[in-house]
PDB file of C-alpha atoms and ligand atoms in Angstrom:
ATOM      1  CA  UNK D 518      12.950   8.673  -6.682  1.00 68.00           C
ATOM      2  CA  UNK D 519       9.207  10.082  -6.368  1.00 81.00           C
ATOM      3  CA  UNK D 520       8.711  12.179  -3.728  1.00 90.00           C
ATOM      4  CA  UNK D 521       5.156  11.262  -3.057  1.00 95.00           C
ATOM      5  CA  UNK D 522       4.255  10.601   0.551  1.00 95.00           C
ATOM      6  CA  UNK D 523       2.418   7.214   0.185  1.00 97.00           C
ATOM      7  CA  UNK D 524       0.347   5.309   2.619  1.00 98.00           C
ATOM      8  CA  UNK D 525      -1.570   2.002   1.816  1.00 98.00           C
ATOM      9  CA  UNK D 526      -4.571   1.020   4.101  1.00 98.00           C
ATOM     10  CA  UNK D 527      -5.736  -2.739   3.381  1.00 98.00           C
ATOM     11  CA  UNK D 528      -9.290  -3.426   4.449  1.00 98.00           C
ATOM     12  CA  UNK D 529     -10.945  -6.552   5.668  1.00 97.00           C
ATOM     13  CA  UNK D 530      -7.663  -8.421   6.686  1.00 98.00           C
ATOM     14  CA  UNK D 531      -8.708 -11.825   7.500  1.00 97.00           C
ATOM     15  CA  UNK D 532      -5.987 -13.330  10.150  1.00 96.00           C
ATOM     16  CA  UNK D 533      -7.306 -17.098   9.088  1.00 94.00           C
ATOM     17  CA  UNK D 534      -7.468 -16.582   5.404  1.00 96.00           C
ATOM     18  CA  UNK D 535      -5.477 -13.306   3.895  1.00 97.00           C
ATOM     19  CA  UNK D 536      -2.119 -13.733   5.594  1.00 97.00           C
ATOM     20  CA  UNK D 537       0.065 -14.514   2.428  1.00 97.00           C
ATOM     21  CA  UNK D 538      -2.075 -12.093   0.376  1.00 98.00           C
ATOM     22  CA  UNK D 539      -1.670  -9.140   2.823  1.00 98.00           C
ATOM     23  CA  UNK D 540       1.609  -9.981   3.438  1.00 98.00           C
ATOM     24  CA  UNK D 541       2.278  -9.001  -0.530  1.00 98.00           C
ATOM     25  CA  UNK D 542       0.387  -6.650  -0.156  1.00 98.00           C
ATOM     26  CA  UNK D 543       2.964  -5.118   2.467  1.00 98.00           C
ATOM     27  CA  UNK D 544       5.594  -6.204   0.806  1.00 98.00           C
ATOM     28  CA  UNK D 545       4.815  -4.261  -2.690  1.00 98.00           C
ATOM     29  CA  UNK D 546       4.133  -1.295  -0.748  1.00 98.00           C
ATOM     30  CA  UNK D 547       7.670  -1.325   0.858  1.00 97.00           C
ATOM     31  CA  UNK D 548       9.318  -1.638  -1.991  1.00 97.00           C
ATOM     32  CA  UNK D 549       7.326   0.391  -4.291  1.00 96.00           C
ATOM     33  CA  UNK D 550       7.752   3.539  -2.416  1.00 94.00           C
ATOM     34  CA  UNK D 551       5.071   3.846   0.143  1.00 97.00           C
ATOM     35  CA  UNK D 552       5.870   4.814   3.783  1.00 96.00           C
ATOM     36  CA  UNK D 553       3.310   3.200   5.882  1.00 97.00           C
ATOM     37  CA  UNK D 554       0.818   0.546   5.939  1.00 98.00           C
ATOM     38  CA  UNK D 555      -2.156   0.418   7.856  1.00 98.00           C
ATOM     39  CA  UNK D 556      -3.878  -2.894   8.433  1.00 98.00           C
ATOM     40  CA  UNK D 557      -7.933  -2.911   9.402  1.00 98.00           C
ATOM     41  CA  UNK D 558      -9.570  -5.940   9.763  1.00 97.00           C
ATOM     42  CA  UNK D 559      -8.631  -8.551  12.140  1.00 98.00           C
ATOM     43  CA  UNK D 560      -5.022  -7.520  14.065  1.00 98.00           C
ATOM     44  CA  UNK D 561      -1.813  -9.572  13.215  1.00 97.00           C
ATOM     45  CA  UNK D 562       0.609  -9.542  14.756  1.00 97.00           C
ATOM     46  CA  UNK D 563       2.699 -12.005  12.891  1.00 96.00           C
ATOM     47  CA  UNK D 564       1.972 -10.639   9.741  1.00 97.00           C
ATOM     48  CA  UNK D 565       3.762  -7.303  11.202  1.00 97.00           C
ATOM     49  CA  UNK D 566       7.312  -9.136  12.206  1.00 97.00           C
ATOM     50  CA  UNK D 567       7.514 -10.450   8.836  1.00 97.00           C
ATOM     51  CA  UNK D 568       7.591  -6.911   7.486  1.00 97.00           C
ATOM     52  CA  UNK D 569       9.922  -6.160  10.272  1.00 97.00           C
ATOM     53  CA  UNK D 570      11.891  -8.790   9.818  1.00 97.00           C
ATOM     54  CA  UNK D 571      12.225  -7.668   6.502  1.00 97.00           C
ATOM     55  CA  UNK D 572      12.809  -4.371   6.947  1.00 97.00           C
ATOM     56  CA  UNK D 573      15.812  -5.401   9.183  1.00 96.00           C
ATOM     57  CA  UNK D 574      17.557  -7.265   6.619  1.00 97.00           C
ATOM     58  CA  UNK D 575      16.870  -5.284   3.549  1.00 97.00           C
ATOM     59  CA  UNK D 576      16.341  -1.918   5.228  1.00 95.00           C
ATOM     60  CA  UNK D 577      13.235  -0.132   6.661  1.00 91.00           C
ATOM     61  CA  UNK D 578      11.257   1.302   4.009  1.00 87.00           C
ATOM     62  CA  UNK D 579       7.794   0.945   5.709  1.00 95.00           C
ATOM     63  CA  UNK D 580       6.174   1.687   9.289  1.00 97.00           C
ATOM     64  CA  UNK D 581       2.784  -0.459   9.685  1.00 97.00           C
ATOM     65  CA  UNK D 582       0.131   0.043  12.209  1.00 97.00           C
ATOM     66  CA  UNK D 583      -3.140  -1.629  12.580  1.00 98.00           C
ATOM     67  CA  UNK D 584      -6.390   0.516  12.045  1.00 98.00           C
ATOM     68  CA  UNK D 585      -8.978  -0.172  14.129  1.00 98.00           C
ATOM     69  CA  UNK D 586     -11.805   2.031  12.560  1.00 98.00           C
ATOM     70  CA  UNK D 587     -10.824   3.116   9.343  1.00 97.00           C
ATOM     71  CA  UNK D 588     -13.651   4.763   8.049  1.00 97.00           C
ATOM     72  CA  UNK D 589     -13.165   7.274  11.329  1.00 97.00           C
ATOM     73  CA  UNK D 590      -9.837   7.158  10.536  1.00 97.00           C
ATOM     74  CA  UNK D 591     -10.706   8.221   6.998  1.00 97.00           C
ATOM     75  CA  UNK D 592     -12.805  10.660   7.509  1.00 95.00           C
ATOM     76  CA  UNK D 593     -10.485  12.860   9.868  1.00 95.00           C
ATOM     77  CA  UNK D 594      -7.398  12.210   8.124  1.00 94.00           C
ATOM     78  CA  UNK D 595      -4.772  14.862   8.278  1.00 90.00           C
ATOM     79  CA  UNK D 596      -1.134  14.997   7.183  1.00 87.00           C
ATOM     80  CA  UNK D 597       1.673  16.539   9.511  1.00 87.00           C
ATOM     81  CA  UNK D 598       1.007  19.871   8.160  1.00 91.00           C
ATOM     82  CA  UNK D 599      -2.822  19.951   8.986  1.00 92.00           C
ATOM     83  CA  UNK D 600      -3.837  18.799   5.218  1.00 94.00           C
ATOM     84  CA  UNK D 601      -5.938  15.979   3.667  1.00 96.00           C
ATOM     85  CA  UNK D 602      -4.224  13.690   1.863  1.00 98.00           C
ATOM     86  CA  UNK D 603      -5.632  12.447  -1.313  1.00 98.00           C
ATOM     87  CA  UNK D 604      -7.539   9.420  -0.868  1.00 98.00           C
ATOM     88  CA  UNK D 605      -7.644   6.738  -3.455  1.00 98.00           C
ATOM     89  CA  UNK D 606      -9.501   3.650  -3.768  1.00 98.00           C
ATOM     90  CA  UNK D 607      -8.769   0.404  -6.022  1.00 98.00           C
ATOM     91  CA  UNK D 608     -11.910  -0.780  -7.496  1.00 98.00           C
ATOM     92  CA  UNK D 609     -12.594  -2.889 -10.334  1.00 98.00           C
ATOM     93  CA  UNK D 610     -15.755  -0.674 -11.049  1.00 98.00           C
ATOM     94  CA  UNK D 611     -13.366   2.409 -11.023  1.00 98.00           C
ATOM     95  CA  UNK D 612     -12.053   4.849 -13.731  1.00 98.00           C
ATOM     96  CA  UNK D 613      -9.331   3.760 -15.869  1.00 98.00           C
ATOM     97  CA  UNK D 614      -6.242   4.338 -13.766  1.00 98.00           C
ATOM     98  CA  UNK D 615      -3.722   5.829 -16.431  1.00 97.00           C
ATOM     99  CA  UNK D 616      -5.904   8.205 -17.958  1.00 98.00           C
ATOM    100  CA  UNK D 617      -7.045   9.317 -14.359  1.00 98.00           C
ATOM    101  CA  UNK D 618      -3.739   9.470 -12.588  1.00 98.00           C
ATOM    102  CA  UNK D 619      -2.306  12.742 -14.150  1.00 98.00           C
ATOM    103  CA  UNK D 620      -5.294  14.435 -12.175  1.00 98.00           C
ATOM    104  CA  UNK D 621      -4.962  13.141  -9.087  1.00 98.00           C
ATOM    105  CA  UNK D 622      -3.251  15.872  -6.743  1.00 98.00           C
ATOM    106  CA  UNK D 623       0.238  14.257  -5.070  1.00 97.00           C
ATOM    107  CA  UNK D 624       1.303  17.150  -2.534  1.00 96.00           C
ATOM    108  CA  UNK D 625      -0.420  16.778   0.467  1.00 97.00           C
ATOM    109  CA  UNK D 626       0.478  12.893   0.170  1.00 97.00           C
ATOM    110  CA  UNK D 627      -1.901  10.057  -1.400  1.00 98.00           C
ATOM    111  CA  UNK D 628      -3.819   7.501   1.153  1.00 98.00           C
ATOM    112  CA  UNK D 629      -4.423   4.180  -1.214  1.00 98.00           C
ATOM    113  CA  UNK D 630      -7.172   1.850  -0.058  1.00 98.00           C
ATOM    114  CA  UNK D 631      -7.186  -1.943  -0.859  1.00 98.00           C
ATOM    115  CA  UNK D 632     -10.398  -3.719  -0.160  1.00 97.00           C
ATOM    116  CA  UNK D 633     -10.733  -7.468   1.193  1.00 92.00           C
ATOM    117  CA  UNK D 634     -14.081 -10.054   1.216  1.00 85.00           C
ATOM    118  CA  UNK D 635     -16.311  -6.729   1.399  1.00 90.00           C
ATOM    119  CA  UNK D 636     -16.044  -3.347   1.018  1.00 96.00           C
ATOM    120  CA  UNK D 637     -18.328  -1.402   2.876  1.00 96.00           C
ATOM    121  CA  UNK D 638     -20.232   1.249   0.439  1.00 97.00           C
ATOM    122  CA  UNK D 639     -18.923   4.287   2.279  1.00 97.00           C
ATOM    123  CA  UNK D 640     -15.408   3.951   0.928  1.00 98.00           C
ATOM    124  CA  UNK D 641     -16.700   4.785  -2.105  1.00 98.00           C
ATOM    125  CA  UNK D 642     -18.211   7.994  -1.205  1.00 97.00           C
ATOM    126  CA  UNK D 643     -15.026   8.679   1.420  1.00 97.00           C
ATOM    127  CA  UNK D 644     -12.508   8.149  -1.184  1.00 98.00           C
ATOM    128  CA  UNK D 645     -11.949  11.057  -3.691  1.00 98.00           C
ATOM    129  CA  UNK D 646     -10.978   8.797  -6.609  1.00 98.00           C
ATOM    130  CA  UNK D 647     -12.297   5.280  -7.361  1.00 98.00           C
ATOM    131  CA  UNK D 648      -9.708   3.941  -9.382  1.00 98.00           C
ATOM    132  CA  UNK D 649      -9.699   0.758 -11.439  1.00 98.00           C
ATOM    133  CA  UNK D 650      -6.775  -1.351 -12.951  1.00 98.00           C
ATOM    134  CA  UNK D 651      -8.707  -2.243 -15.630  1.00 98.00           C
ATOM    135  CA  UNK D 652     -12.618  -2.625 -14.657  1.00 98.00           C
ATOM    136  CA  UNK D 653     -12.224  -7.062 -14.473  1.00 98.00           C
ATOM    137  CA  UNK D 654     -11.504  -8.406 -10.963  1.00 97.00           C
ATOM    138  CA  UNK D 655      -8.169  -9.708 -10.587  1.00 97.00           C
ATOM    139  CA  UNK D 656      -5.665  -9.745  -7.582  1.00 97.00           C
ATOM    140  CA  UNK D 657      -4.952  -7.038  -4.750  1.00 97.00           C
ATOM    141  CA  UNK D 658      -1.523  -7.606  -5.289  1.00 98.00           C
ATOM    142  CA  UNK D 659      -1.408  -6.754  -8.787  1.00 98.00           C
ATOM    143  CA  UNK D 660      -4.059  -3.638  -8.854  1.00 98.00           C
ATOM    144  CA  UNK D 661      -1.385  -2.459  -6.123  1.00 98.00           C
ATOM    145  CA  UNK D 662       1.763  -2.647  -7.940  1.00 98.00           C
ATOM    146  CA  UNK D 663       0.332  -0.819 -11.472  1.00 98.00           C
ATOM    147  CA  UNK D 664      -1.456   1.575  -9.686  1.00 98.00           C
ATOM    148  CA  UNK D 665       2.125   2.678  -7.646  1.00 98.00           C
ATOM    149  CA  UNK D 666       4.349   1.999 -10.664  1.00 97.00           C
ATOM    150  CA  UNK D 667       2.356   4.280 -12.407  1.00 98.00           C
ATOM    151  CA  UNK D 668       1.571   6.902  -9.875  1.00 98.00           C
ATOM    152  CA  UNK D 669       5.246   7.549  -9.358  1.00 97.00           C
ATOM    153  CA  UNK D 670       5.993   7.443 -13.149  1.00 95.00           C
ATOM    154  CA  UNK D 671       7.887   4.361 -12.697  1.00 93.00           C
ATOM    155  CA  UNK D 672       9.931   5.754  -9.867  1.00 93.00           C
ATOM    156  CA  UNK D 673       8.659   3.660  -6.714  1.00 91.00           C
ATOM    157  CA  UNK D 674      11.469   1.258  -6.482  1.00 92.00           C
ATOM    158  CA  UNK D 675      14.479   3.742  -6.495  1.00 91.00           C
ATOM    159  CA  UNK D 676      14.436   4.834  -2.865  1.00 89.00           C
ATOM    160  CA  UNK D 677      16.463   4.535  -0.383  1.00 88.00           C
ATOM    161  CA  UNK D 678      16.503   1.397   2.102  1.00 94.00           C
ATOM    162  CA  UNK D 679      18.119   2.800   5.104  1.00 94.00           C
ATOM    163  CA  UNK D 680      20.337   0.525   7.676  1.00 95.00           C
ATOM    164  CA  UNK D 681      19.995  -2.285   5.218  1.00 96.00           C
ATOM    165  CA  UNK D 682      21.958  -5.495   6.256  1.00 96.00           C
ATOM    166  CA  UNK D 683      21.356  -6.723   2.825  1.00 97.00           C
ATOM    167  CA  UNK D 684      22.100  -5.362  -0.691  1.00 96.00           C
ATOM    168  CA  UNK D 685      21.460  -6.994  -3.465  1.00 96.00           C
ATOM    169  CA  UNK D 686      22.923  -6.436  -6.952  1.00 96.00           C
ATOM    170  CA  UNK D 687      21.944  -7.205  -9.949  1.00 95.00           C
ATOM    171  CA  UNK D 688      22.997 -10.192 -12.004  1.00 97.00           C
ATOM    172  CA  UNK D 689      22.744 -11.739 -14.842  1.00 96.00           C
ATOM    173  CA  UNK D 690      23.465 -15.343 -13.639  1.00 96.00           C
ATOM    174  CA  UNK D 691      23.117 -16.113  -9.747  1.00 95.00           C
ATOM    175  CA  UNK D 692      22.790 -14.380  -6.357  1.00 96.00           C
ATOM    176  CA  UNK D 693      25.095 -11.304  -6.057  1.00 97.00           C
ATOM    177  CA  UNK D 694      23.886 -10.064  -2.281  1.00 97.00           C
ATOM    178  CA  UNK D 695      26.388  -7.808   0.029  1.00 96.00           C
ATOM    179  CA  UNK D 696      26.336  -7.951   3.631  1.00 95.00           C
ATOM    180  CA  UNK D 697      26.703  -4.339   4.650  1.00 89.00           C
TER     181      UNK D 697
HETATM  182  N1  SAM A 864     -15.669  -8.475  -3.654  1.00 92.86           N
HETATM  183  C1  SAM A 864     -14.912  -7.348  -3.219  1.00 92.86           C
HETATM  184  C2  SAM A 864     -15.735  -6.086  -3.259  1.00 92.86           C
HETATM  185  O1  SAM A 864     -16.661  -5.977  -2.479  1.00 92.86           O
HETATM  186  O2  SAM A 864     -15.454  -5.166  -4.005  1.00 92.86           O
HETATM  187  C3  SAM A 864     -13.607  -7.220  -4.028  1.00 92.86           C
HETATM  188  C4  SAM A 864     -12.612  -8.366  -3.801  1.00 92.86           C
HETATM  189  S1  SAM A 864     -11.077  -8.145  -4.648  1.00 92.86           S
HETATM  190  C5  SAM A 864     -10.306  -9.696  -4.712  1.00 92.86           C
HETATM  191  C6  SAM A 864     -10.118  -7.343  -3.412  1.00 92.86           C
HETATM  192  C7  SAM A 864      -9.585  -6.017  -3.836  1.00 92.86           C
HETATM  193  O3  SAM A 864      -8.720  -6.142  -4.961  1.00 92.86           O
HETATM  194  C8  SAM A 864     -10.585  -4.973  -4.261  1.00 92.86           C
HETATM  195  O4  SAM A 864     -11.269  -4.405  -3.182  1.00 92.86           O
HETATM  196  C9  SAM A 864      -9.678  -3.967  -4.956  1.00 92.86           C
HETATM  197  O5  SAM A 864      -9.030  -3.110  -4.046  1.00 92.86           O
HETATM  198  C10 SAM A 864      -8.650  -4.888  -5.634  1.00 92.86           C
HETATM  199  N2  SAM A 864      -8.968  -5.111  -7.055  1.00 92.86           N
HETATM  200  C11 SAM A 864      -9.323  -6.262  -7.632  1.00 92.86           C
HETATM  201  N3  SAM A 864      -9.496  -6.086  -8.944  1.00 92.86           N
HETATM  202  C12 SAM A 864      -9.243  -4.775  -9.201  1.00 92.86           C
HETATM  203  C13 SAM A 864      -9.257  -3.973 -10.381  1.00 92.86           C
HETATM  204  N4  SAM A 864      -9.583  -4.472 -11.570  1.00 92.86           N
HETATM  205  N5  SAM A 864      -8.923  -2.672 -10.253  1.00 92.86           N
HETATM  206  C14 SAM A 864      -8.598  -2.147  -9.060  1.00 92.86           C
HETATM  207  N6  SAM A 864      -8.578  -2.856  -7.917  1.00 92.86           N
HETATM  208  C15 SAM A 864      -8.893  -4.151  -7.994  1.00 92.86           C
END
């Protein structure tokens, strides 16, 4: 289990256009070991009861909020013991993710940004590592998932799910899921 205290912010939601996206985006966060996830853009409220609604059949894993002004919210970020987190941006035009993850200090917790449509340039000046997942654009989604997997050495997805209704084992042939 890694003991990293993880928050994802996704920029530029877009409630007509980036539900399904952002809902993955969510999703891969829950179950990949982050804590919370803060939506900026436009607010959705929909796009938070999914998450809850998942969360109250496989077990809550994730808090989300939306962010009105996250480069305010950025720039006075503090963790419950008064220090900065690390913040980390995905960005195609980034440096190499593995080779730049074993540098990246973990202990006051790690803020990961997503963009949308447009990233405003501040976030790269805000954010003390730009970090790409290889430098070619590709999906949200996917620069997520690497970027976690390796961050917690492989470890996101063995936490614990708390109050799940849910469990699901593993199988080789078929759906092996316990109600609880
Ligand atoms: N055009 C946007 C911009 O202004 O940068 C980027 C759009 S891209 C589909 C949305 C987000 O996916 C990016 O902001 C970034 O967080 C992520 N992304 C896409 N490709 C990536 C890569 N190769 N490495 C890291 N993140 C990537």
């Amino acid at each position: 289990m890694s003991n990293i205290d993880i928050e994802v912010l996704r920029l530029g939601h877009r409630r007509g256009r980036d539900p399904r996206i952002t809902t993955h985006l969510a999703l891969v966060s829950r179950a990949m070991g982050a804590s919370k996830f803060l939506l900026a853009g436009d607010e959705d409220d929909k796009l938070f009861e999914n998450v809850v609604s998942v969360n109250e059949r496989f077990g809550h894993a994730l808090d989300c909020r939306y962010e009105k002004r996250p480069l305010k919210f950025l720039r006075n970020i503090v963790n419950s013991e008064g220090n900065r987190p690390t913040i980390v941006h995905l960005t195609m035009y980034g440096e190499p993710f593995k080779t730049t993850i074993p540098s990246i200090p973990t202990e006051n917790g790690v803020i990961v940004i997503v963009g949308g449509a447009k990233v405003p340039g501040e976030i790269f000046k805000i954010s003390d590592y730009n970090i790409a997942v290889g430098n070619q654009p590709h999906s949200e989604v996917a620069a997520l998932a690497l970027f976690l997997d390796a961050l917690t050495d492989g470890e996101g997805f063995n936490q614990e799910f708390p109050n799940a209704k849910l469990v699901i084992h593993p199988s080789k042939s078929g759906k092996d899921v316990k109600e609880v």
